[in-house]
C-alpha cells in the first residue's frame, strides 16, 4: 500500500510550510465552529474550514509544482518579515547583559556595543556617522 501511494505521489507537490500553516488555521476554524454549534456563525465557520481543507488537498496533490513552490516562497517571505521583528527583540533581550544597543541618529540603524566601556565614540558602519554613547 505504501508503494502504491508513493507511486501516486510521484510528480505531485506534497506538503510544505504553507500547507502546514493552512492546516493549523483549519484546525482552529473547526474547533471554533464546533463551539458555536448549530448557530449560523458555526455553520459558516465549518463551511469555511472544509473549503480550506479542499484547498490544502488541492495544493498537496497538484502537479504544478512550480506554482506551488512560488506560493510557498511568498508565504515564507511574509512569515520572515513578520517574525523577523520578534527575532530581533528576542536577540536583544538575550544579549542585554553583554551589549548595549544604540540607534544611529542619521540612518536609524541598530548598533551593538559591548557593555562596561564607559563613555565612547560610536561610529555607524552603514553611514559612517559618529556619535557619543555611554555603555
mmCIF file of N, CA and C in Angstrom:
data_model
loop_
_atom_site.group_PDB
_atom_site.id
_atom_site.type_symbol
_atom_site.label_atom_id
_atom_site.label_comp_id
_atom_site.label_asym_id
_atom_site.label_seq_id
_atom_site.Cartn_x
_atom_site.Cartn_y
_atom_site.Cartn_z
ATOM 1 N N UNK A 1 0.822 -1.188 0.000
ATOM 2 C CA UNK A 1 0.000 0.000 0.000
ATOM 3 C C UNK A 1 0.877 1.269 0.000
ATOM 4 N N UNK A 2 1.960 1.228 0.777
ATOM 5 C CA UNK A 2 2.857 2.373 0.843
ATOM 6 C C UNK A 2 3.504 2.625 -0.521
ATOM 7 N N UNK A 3 3.866 1.567 -1.219
ATOM 8 C CA UNK A 3 4.475 1.721 -2.540
ATOM 9 C C UNK A 3 3.481 2.324 -3.529
ATOM 10 N N UNK A 4 2.224 1.914 -3.439
ATOM 11 C CA UNK A 4 1.218 2.453 -4.348
ATOM 12 C C UNK A 4 1.011 3.947 -4.102
ATOM 13 N N UNK A 5 0.992 4.348 -2.819
ATOM 14 C CA UNK A 5 0.839 5.769 -2.515
ATOM 15 C C UNK A 5 2.070 6.551 -2.962
ATOM 16 N N UNK A 6 3.259 5.991 -2.776
ATOM 17 C CA UNK A 6 4.480 6.650 -3.236
ATOM 18 C C UNK A 6 4.459 6.821 -4.747
ATOM 19 N N UNK A 7 3.993 5.802 -5.449
ATOM 20 C CA UNK A 7 3.886 5.891 -6.906
ATOM 21 C C UNK A 7 2.854 6.946 -7.311
ATOM 22 N N UNK A 8 1.751 7.043 -6.560
ATOM 23 C CA UNK A 8 0.722 8.036 -6.835
ATOM 24 C C UNK A 8 1.257 9.455 -6.649
ATOM 25 N N UNK A 9 2.119 9.666 -5.643
ATOM 26 C CA UNK A 9 2.624 10.998 -5.317
ATOM 27 C C UNK A 9 3.789 11.444 -6.202
ATOM 28 N N UNK A 10 4.293 10.579 -7.066
ATOM 29 C CA UNK A 10 5.393 10.955 -7.951
ATOM 30 C C UNK A 10 4.927 12.075 -8.879
ATOM 31 N N UNK A 11 5.667 13.179 -8.899
ATOM 32 C CA UNK A 11 5.331 14.314 -9.746
ATOM 33 C C UNK A 11 4.336 15.268 -9.125
ATOM 34 N N UNK A 12 3.897 14.991 -7.912
ATOM 35 C CA UNK A 12 2.951 15.874 -7.230
ATOM 36 C C UNK A 12 3.705 16.701 -6.198
ATOM 37 N N UNK A 13 3.084 17.788 -5.766
ATOM 38 C CA UNK A 13 3.779 18.741 -4.895
ATOM 39 C C UNK A 13 3.998 18.209 -3.481
ATOM 40 N N UNK A 14 2.995 17.649 -2.867
ATOM 41 C CA UNK A 14 3.142 17.155 -1.492
ATOM 42 C C UNK A 14 2.897 18.257 -0.475
ATOM 43 N N UNK A 15 3.429 18.076 0.707
ATOM 44 C CA UNK A 15 3.204 19.009 1.800
ATOM 45 C C UNK A 15 4.353 20.004 1.908
ATOM 46 N N UNK A 16 4.051 21.229 2.335
ATOM 47 C CA UNK A 16 5.077 22.242 2.572
ATOM 48 C C UNK A 16 4.646 23.103 3.755
ATOM 49 N N UNK A 17 5.405 24.165 4.032
ATOM 50 C CA UNK A 17 5.143 25.001 5.198
ATOM 51 C C UNK A 17 3.811 25.737 5.086
ATOM 52 N N UNK A 18 3.447 26.168 3.883
ATOM 53 C CA UNK A 18 2.173 26.856 3.701
ATOM 54 C C UNK A 18 1.016 25.907 3.998
ATOM 55 N N UNK A 19 1.116 24.669 3.539
ATOM 56 C CA UNK A 19 0.072 23.694 3.833
ATOM 57 C C UNK A 19 -0.040 23.437 5.331
ATOM 58 N N UNK A 20 1.089 23.374 6.024
ATOM 59 C CA UNK A 20 1.046 23.157 7.470
ATOM 60 C C UNK A 20 0.387 24.339 8.180
ATOM 61 N N UNK A 21 0.677 25.561 7.736
ATOM 62 C CA UNK A 21 0.033 26.735 8.308
ATOM 63 C C UNK A 21 -1.470 26.708 8.040
ATOM 64 N N UNK A 22 -1.850 26.396 6.799
ATOM 65 C CA UNK A 22 -3.272 26.322 6.465
ATOM 66 C C UNK A 22 -3.974 25.229 7.260
ATOM 67 N N UNK A 23 -3.281 24.134 7.508
ATOM 68 C CA UNK A 23 -3.857 23.051 8.309
ATOM 69 C C UNK A 23 -4.088 23.502 9.748
ATOM 70 N N UNK A 24 -3.165 24.283 10.310
ATOM 71 C CA UNK A 24 -3.350 24.807 11.667
ATOM 72 C C UNK A 24 -4.528 25.782 11.711
ATOM 73 N N UNK A 25 -4.647 26.643 10.708
ATOM 74 C CA UNK A 25 -5.784 27.563 10.635
ATOM 75 C C UNK A 25 -7.077 26.779 10.495
ATOM 76 N N UNK A 26 -7.044 25.715 9.711
ATOM 77 C CA UNK A 26 -8.211 24.869 9.526
ATOM 78 C C UNK A 26 -8.630 24.209 10.846
ATOM 79 N N UNK A 27 -7.671 23.736 11.618
ATOM 80 C CA UNK A 27 -7.984 23.116 12.908
ATOM 81 C C UNK A 27 -8.627 24.131 13.852
ATOM 82 N N UNK A 28 -8.112 25.357 13.853
ATOM 83 C CA UNK A 28 -8.705 26.398 14.704
ATOM 84 C C UNK A 28 -10.123 26.706 14.255
ATOM 85 N N UNK A 29 -10.341 26.797 12.946
ATOM 86 C CA UNK A 29 -11.693 27.054 12.432
ATOM 87 C C UNK A 29 -12.650 25.925 12.813
ATOM 88 N N UNK A 30 -12.185 24.694 12.727
ATOM 89 C CA UNK A 30 -13.040 23.562 13.099
ATOM 90 C C UNK A 30 -13.390 23.601 14.583
ATOM 91 N N UNK A 31 -12.433 23.923 15.427
ATOM 92 C CA UNK A 31 -12.695 23.968 16.866
ATOM 93 C C UNK A 31 -13.660 25.106 17.203
ATOM 94 N N UNK A 32 -13.415 26.284 16.653
ATOM 95 C CA UNK A 32 -14.295 27.427 16.929
ATOM 96 C C UNK A 32 -15.683 27.169 16.340
ATOM 97 N N UNK A 33 -15.735 26.576 15.158
ATOM 98 C CA UNK A 33 -17.024 26.259 14.545
ATOM 99 C C UNK A 33 -17.807 25.240 15.345
ATOM 100 N N UNK A 34 -17.120 24.272 15.932
ATOM 101 C CA UNK A 34 -17.830 23.278 16.741
ATOM 102 C C UNK A 34 -18.276 23.867 18.076
ATOM 103 N N UNK A 35 -17.580 24.873 18.585
ATOM 104 C CA UNK A 35 -18.003 25.530 19.822
ATOM 105 C C UNK A 35 -19.307 26.283 19.590
ATOM 106 N N UNK A 36 -19.415 26.958 18.446
ATOM 107 C CA UNK A 36 -20.640 27.693 18.152
ATOM 108 C C UNK A 36 -21.778 26.774 17.714
ATOM 109 N N UNK A 37 -21.479 25.542 17.398
ATOM 110 C CA UNK A 37 -22.503 24.523 17.135
ATOM 111 C C UNK A 37 -23.422 24.828 15.990
ATOM 112 N N UNK A 38 -24.730 24.787 16.262
ATOM 113 C CA UNK A 38 -25.747 24.901 15.226
ATOM 114 C C UNK A 38 -26.093 26.318 14.838
ATOM 115 N N UNK A 39 -25.424 27.307 15.385
ATOM 116 C CA UNK A 39 -25.738 28.690 15.025
ATOM 117 C C UNK A 39 -25.253 28.976 13.598
ATOM 118 N N UNK A 40 -25.683 30.103 13.083
ATOM 119 C CA UNK A 40 -25.300 30.483 11.715
ATOM 120 C C UNK A 40 -23.792 30.706 11.623
ATOM 121 N N UNK A 41 -23.218 31.315 12.649
ATOM 122 C CA UNK A 41 -21.773 31.557 12.640
ATOM 123 C C UNK A 41 -21.002 30.238 12.658
ATOM 124 N N UNK A 42 -21.497 29.277 13.416
ATOM 125 C CA UNK A 42 -20.849 27.966 13.476
ATOM 126 C C UNK A 42 -20.893 27.257 12.141
ATOM 127 N N UNK A 43 -22.029 27.336 11.462
ATOM 128 C CA UNK A 43 -22.147 26.692 10.148
ATOM 129 C C UNK A 43 -21.236 27.362 9.125
ATOM 130 N N UNK A 44 -21.131 28.691 9.178
ATOM 131 C CA UNK A 44 -20.254 29.403 8.251
ATOM 132 C C UNK A 44 -18.797 29.015 8.511
ATOM 133 N N UNK A 45 -18.398 28.972 9.780
ATOM 134 C CA UNK A 45 -17.028 28.595 10.112
ATOM 135 C C UNK A 45 -16.719 27.171 9.680
ATOM 136 N N UNK A 46 -17.657 26.258 9.866
ATOM 137 C CA UNK A 46 -17.442 24.864 9.451
ATOM 138 C C UNK A 46 -17.333 24.770 7.926
ATOM 139 N N UNK A 47 -18.167 25.514 7.212
ATOM 140 C CA UNK A 47 -18.090 25.508 5.749
ATOM 141 C C UNK A 47 -16.751 26.092 5.285
ATOM 142 N N UNK A 48 -16.315 27.154 5.943
ATOM 143 C CA UNK A 48 -15.028 27.759 5.618
ATOM 144 C C UNK A 48 -13.879 26.791 5.902
ATOM 145 N N UNK A 49 -13.991 26.048 7.001
ATOM 146 C CA UNK A 49 -12.949 25.073 7.349
ATOM 147 C C UNK A 49 -12.877 23.963 6.306
ATOM 148 N N UNK A 50 -14.018 23.476 5.846
ATOM 149 C CA UNK A 50 -13.992 22.415 4.838
ATOM 150 C C UNK A 50 -13.523 22.929 3.478
ATOM 151 N N UNK A 51 -13.831 24.181 3.147
ATOM 152 C CA UNK A 51 -13.312 24.769 1.908
ATOM 153 C C UNK A 51 -11.791 24.909 1.989
ATOM 154 N N UNK A 52 -11.290 25.311 3.151
ATOM 155 C CA UNK A 52 -9.851 25.421 3.340
ATOM 156 C C UNK A 52 -9.184 24.055 3.261
ATOM 157 N N UNK A 53 -9.837 23.039 3.767
ATOM 158 C CA UNK A 53 -9.306 21.677 3.665
ATOM 159 C C UNK A 53 -9.229 21.231 2.205
ATOM 160 N N UNK A 54 -10.206 21.640 1.396
ATOM 161 C CA UNK A 54 -10.168 21.322 -0.029
ATOM 162 C C UNK A 54 -8.979 22.016 -0.706
ATOM 163 N N UNK A 55 -8.685 23.252 -0.301
ATOM 164 C CA UNK A 55 -7.534 23.974 -0.846
ATOM 165 C C UNK A 55 -6.234 23.269 -0.457
ATOM 166 N N UNK A 56 -6.173 22.792 0.780
ATOM 167 C CA UNK A 56 -4.978 22.084 1.250
ATOM 168 C C UNK A 56 -4.742 20.834 0.416
ATOM 169 N N UNK A 57 -5.804 20.049 0.199
ATOM 170 C CA UNK A 57 -5.653 18.830 -0.604
ATOM 171 C C UNK A 57 -5.332 19.155 -2.058
ATOM 172 N N UNK A 58 -5.918 20.234 -2.584
ATOM 173 C CA UNK A 58 -5.608 20.637 -3.949
ATOM 174 C C UNK A 58 -4.124 20.963 -4.082
ATOM 175 N N UNK A 59 -3.589 21.733 -3.122
ATOM 176 C CA UNK A 59 -2.173 22.092 -3.167
ATOM 177 C C UNK A 59 -1.295 20.852 -3.010
ATOM 178 N N UNK A 60 -1.710 19.919 -2.169
ATOM 179 C CA UNK A 60 -0.893 18.739 -1.900
ATOM 180 C C UNK A 60 -0.804 17.818 -3.122
ATOM 181 N N UNK A 61 -1.908 17.664 -3.824
ATOM 182 C CA UNK A 61 -1.934 16.718 -4.945
ATOM 183 C C UNK A 61 -1.695 17.389 -6.298
ATOM 184 N N UNK A 62 -1.383 18.681 -6.289
ATOM 185 C CA UNK A 62 -1.178 19.411 -7.524
ATOM 186 C C UNK A 62 0.093 18.946 -8.238
ATOM 187 N N UNK A 63 0.019 18.898 -9.558
ATOM 188 C CA UNK A 63 1.196 18.552 -10.365
ATOM 189 C C UNK A 63 1.946 19.802 -10.832
ATOM 190 N N UNK A 64 1.372 20.964 -10.598
ATOM 191 C CA UNK A 64 2.020 22.230 -10.965
ATOM 192 C C UNK A 64 2.942 22.649 -9.818
ATOM 193 N N UNK A 65 4.085 21.984 -9.728
ATOM 194 C CA UNK A 65 4.975 22.194 -8.585
ATOM 195 C C UNK A 65 5.619 23.579 -8.594
ATOM 196 N N UNK A 66 5.844 24.145 -9.765
ATOM 197 C CA UNK A 66 6.478 25.466 -9.838
ATOM 198 C C UNK A 66 5.565 26.511 -9.203
ATOM 199 N N UNK A 67 4.295 26.458 -9.522
ATOM 200 C CA UNK A 67 3.339 27.420 -8.959
ATOM 201 C C UNK A 67 3.198 27.239 -7.452
ATOM 202 N N UNK A 68 3.139 25.992 -6.984
ATOM 203 C CA UNK A 68 3.013 25.726 -5.544
ATOM 204 C C UNK A 68 4.267 26.163 -4.789
ATOM 205 N N UNK A 69 5.444 25.978 -5.387
ATOM 206 C CA UNK A 69 6.676 26.430 -4.744
ATOM 207 C C UNK A 69 6.722 27.954 -4.685
ATOM 208 N N UNK A 70 6.200 28.614 -5.707
ATOM 209 C CA UNK A 70 6.141 30.070 -5.711
ATOM 210 C C UNK A 70 5.214 30.569 -4.602
ATOM 211 N N UNK A 71 4.054 29.921 -4.436
ATOM 212 C CA UNK A 71 3.132 30.281 -3.353
ATOM 213 C C UNK A 71 3.800 30.083 -1.996
ATOM 214 N N UNK A 72 4.514 28.971 -1.839
ATOM 215 C CA UNK A 72 5.176 28.678 -0.576
ATOM 216 C C UNK A 72 6.280 29.688 -0.288
ATOM 217 N N UNK A 73 7.043 30.084 -1.311
ATOM 218 C CA UNK A 73 8.122 31.043 -1.089
ATOM 219 C C UNK A 73 7.560 32.414 -0.720
ATOM 220 N N UNK A 74 6.428 32.810 -1.302
ATOM 221 C CA UNK A 74 5.790 34.077 -0.921
ATOM 222 C C UNK A 74 5.341 34.020 0.537
ATOM 223 N N UNK A 75 4.782 32.887 0.943
ATOM 224 C CA UNK A 75 4.368 32.721 2.336
ATOM 225 C C UNK A 75 5.573 32.796 3.269
ATOM 226 N N UNK A 76 6.672 32.140 2.904
ATOM 227 C CA UNK A 76 7.854 32.134 3.765
ATOM 228 C C UNK A 76 8.462 33.531 3.883
ATOM 229 N N UNK A 77 8.460 34.302 2.779
ATOM 230 C CA UNK A 77 8.965 35.674 2.847
ATOM 231 C C UNK A 77 8.100 36.533 3.767
ATOM 232 N N UNK A 78 6.787 36.391 3.663
ATOM 233 C CA UNK A 78 5.882 37.163 4.522
ATOM 234 C C UNK A 78 6.055 36.755 5.983
ATOM 235 N N UNK A 79 6.209 35.463 6.231
ATOM 236 C CA UNK A 79 6.397 34.983 7.602
ATOM 237 C C UNK A 79 7.714 35.488 8.171
ATOM 238 N N UNK A 80 8.763 35.531 7.340
ATOM 239 C CA UNK A 80 10.066 36.021 7.799
ATOM 240 C C UNK A 80 9.995 37.505 8.152
ATOM 241 N N UNK A 81 9.247 38.295 7.342
ATOM 242 C CA UNK A 81 9.107 39.712 7.642
ATOM 243 C C UNK A 81 8.411 39.931 8.975
ATOM 244 N N UNK A 82 7.367 39.151 9.238
ATOM 245 C CA UNK A 82 6.617 39.298 10.484
ATOM 246 C C UNK A 82 7.439 38.815 11.664
ATOM 247 N N UNK A 83 8.024 37.634 11.545
ATOM 248 C CA UNK A 83 8.761 37.058 12.662
ATOM 249 C C UNK A 83 10.141 37.675 12.842
ATOM 250 N N UNK A 84 10.662 38.343 11.828
ATOM 251 C CA UNK A 84 11.976 38.959 11.933
ATOM 252 C C UNK A 84 12.021 40.045 12.995
ATOM 253 N N UNK A 85 10.933 40.790 13.138
ATOM 254 C CA UNK A 85 10.878 41.835 14.150
ATOM 255 C C UNK A 85 10.945 41.224 15.540
ATOM 256 N N UNK A 86 10.220 40.142 15.749
ATOM 257 C CA UNK A 86 10.228 39.487 17.057
ATOM 258 C C UNK A 86 11.570 38.811 17.326
ATOM 259 N N UNK A 87 12.208 38.326 16.281
ATOM 260 C CA UNK A 87 13.515 37.688 16.431
ATOM 261 C C UNK A 87 14.547 38.711 16.909
ATOM 262 N N UNK A 88 14.502 39.924 16.345
ATOM 263 C CA UNK A 88 15.426 40.984 16.773
ATOM 264 C C UNK A 88 15.175 41.363 18.230
ATOM 265 N N UNK A 89 13.932 41.473 18.617
ATOM 266 C CA UNK A 89 13.608 41.805 20.004
ATOM 267 C C UNK A 89 14.120 40.725 20.937
ATOM 268 N N UNK A 90 13.951 39.474 20.553
ATOM 269 C CA UNK A 90 14.405 38.359 21.388
ATOM 270 C C UNK A 90 15.930 38.334 21.493
ATOM 271 N N UNK A 91 16.628 38.564 20.387
ATOM 272 C CA UNK A 91 18.087 38.572 20.413
ATOM 273 C C UNK A 91 18.623 39.708 21.274
ATOM 274 N N UNK A 92 17.999 40.869 21.206
ATOM 275 C CA UNK A 92 18.415 41.974 22.054
ATOM 276 C C UNK A 92 18.194 41.642 23.523
ATOM 277 N N UNK A 93 17.097 40.958 23.830
ATOM 278 C CA UNK A 93 16.808 40.578 25.206
ATOM 279 C C UNK A 93 17.848 39.577 25.718
ATOM 280 N N UNK A 94 18.246 38.637 24.899
ATOM 281 C CA UNK A 94 19.228 37.636 25.313
ATOM 282 C C UNK A 94 20.601 38.280 25.512
ATOM 283 N N UNK A 95 20.958 39.253 24.691
ATOM 284 C CA UNK A 95 22.285 39.874 24.727
ATOM 285 C C UNK A 95 22.349 41.123 25.604
ATOM 286 N N UNK A 96 21.294 41.424 26.345
ATOM 287 C CA UNK A 96 21.234 42.681 27.091
ATOM 288 C C UNK A 96 22.288 42.800 28.179
ATOM 289 N N UNK A 97 22.796 41.700 28.717
ATOM 290 C CA UNK A 97 23.795 41.762 29.785
ATOM 291 C C UNK A 97 25.195 42.038 29.243
ATOM 292 N N UNK A 98 25.465 41.625 28.031
ATOM 293 C CA UNK A 98 26.799 41.774 27.452
ATOM 294 C C UNK A 98 26.934 42.984 26.533
ATOM 295 N N UNK A 99 25.843 43.442 25.954
ATOM 296 C CA UNK A 99 25.893 44.519 24.965
ATOM 297 C C UNK A 99 24.849 45.583 25.259
ATOM 298 N N UNK A 100 25.148 46.810 24.826
ATOM 299 C CA UNK A 100 24.181 47.901 24.864
ATOM 300 C C UNK A 100 23.878 48.268 23.415
ATOM 301 N N UNK A 101 22.631 48.530 23.132
ATOM 302 C CA UNK A 101 22.198 48.812 21.768
ATOM 303 C C UNK A 101 21.906 50.305 21.618
ATOM 304 N N UNK A 102 22.399 50.868 20.529
ATOM 305 C CA UNK A 102 22.183 52.265 20.199
ATOM 306 C C UNK A 102 21.546 52.343 18.817
ATOM 307 N N UNK A 103 20.848 53.439 18.571
ATOM 308 C CA UNK A 103 20.280 53.699 17.252
ATOM 309 C C UNK A 103 21.013 54.878 16.641
ATOM 310 N N UNK A 104 21.478 54.706 15.424
ATOM 311 C CA UNK A 104 22.196 55.772 14.728
ATOM 312 C C UNK A 104 21.226 56.933 14.485
ATOM 313 N N UNK A 105 21.622 58.171 14.862
ATOM 314 C CA UNK A 105 20.705 59.303 14.685
ATOM 315 C C UNK A 105 20.447 59.667 13.221
ATOM 316 N N UNK A 106 21.346 59.312 12.312
ATOM 317 C CA UNK A 106 21.135 59.718 10.921
ATOM 318 C C UNK A 106 20.434 58.646 10.088
ATOM 319 N N UNK A 107 20.848 57.382 10.197
ATOM 320 C CA UNK A 107 20.254 56.346 9.334
ATOM 321 C C UNK A 107 19.338 55.389 10.100
ATOM 322 N N UNK A 108 19.228 55.530 11.416
ATOM 323 C CA UNK A 108 18.343 54.728 12.264
ATOM 324 C C UNK A 108 18.735 53.250 12.317
ATOM 325 N N UNK A 109 19.993 52.933 12.036
ATOM 326 C CA UNK A 109 20.470 51.551 12.138
ATOM 327 C C UNK A 109 20.701 51.212 13.606
ATOM 328 N N UNK A 110 20.505 49.943 13.959
ATOM 329 C CA UNK A 110 20.746 49.487 15.317
ATOM 330 C C UNK A 110 22.201 49.063 15.441
ATOM 331 N N UNK A 111 22.887 49.612 16.453
ATOM 332 C CA UNK A 111 24.300 49.318 16.667
ATOM 333 C C UNK A 111 24.471 48.640 18.019
ATOM 334 N N UNK A 112 25.353 47.647 18.076
ATOM 335 C CA UNK A 112 25.601 46.886 19.291
ATOM 336 C C UNK A 112 27.010 47.189 19.790
ATOM 337 N N UNK A 113 27.114 47.594 21.067
ATOM 338 C CA UNK A 113 28.393 47.974 21.662
ATOM 339 C C UNK A 113 28.566 47.179 22.949
ATOM 340 N N UNK A 114 29.790 46.653 23.223
ATOM 341 C CA UNK A 114 30.000 45.918 24.467
ATOM 342 C C UNK A 114 29.798 46.816 25.688
ATOM 343 N N UNK A 115 29.204 46.249 26.717
ATOM 344 C CA UNK A 115 28.976 46.994 27.957
ATOM 345 C C UNK A 115 30.283 47.175 28.727
ATOM 346 N N UNK A 116 30.299 48.154 29.621
ATOM 347 C CA UNK A 116 31.422 48.353 30.513
ATOM 348 C C UNK A 116 32.573 49.134 29.921
ATOM 349 N N UNK A 117 32.374 49.802 28.797
ATOM 350 C CA UNK A 117 33.452 50.572 28.159
ATOM 351 C C UNK A 117 33.449 52.036 28.589
ATOM 352 N N UNK A 118 32.416 52.459 29.300
ATOM 353 C CA UNK A 118 32.326 53.867 29.703
ATOM 354 C C UNK A 118 31.740 54.711 28.592
ATOM 355 N N UNK A 119 32.120 55.969 28.557
ATOM 356 C CA UNK A 119 31.634 56.872 27.524
ATOM 357 C C UNK A 119 32.551 56.745 26.300
ATOM 358 N N UNK A 120 31.968 56.339 25.161
ATOM 359 C CA UNK A 120 32.781 56.079 23.968
ATOM 360 C C UNK A 120 32.188 56.782 22.752
ATOM 361 N N UNK A 121 32.998 56.863 21.726
ATOM 362 C CA UNK A 121 32.582 57.407 20.439
ATOM 363 C C UNK A 121 32.139 56.232 19.565
ATOM 364 N N UNK A 122 30.904 56.225 19.103
ATOM 365 C CA UNK A 122 30.345 55.123 18.313
ATOM 366 C C UNK A 122 30.261 55.568 16.864
ATOM 367 N N UNK A 123 30.776 54.742 15.964
ATOM 368 C CA UNK A 123 30.749 55.038 14.531
ATOM 369 C C UNK A 123 29.809 54.035 13.854
ATOM 370 N N UNK A 124 28.855 54.554 13.121
ATOM 371 C CA UNK A 124 27.896 53.703 12.414
ATOM 372 C C UNK A 124 28.594 53.048 11.227
ATOM 373 N N UNK A 125 28.399 51.752 11.067
ATOM 374 C CA UNK A 125 29.026 51.023 9.962
ATOM 375 C C UNK A 125 28.328 51.271 8.630
ATOM 376 N N UNK A 126 27.057 51.663 8.685
ATOM 377 C CA UNK A 126 26.325 51.861 7.437
ATOM 378 C C UNK A 126 26.567 53.232 6.814
ATOM 379 N N UNK A 127 26.441 54.285 7.655
ATOM 380 C CA UNK A 127 26.560 55.626 7.078
ATOM 381 C C UNK A 127 27.846 56.351 7.477
ATOM 382 N N UNK A 128 28.583 55.826 8.466
ATOM 383 C CA UNK A 128 29.830 56.458 8.887
ATOM 384 C C UNK A 128 29.643 57.595 9.857
ATOM 385 N N UNK A 129 28.425 57.859 10.296
ATOM 386 C CA UNK A 129 28.163 58.920 11.257
ATOM 387 C C UNK A 129 28.744 58.550 12.618
ATOM 388 N N UNK A 130 29.191 59.540 13.370
ATOM 389 C CA UNK A 130 29.823 59.316 14.665
ATOM 390 C C UNK A 130 29.032 60.046 15.734
ATOM 391 N N UNK A 131 28.823 59.383 16.874
ATOM 392 C CA UNK A 131 28.126 59.997 17.997
ATOM 393 C C UNK A 131 28.633 59.379 19.288
ATOM 394 N N UNK A 132 28.394 60.049 20.405
ATOM 395 C CA UNK A 132 28.852 59.596 21.703
ATOM 396 C C UNK A 132 27.764 58.800 22.390
ATOM 397 N N UNK A 133 28.189 57.807 23.166
ATOM 398 C CA UNK A 133 27.258 56.992 23.930
ATOM 399 C C UNK A 133 27.918 56.461 25.177
ATOM 400 N N UNK A 134 27.114 56.183 26.200
ATOM 401 C CA UNK A 134 27.643 55.647 27.459
ATOM 402 C C UNK A 134 27.232 54.187 27.578
ATOM 403 N N UNK A 135 28.230 53.316 27.771
ATOM 404 C CA UNK A 135 27.932 51.895 27.884
ATOM 405 C C UNK A 135 28.031 51.480 29.335
#
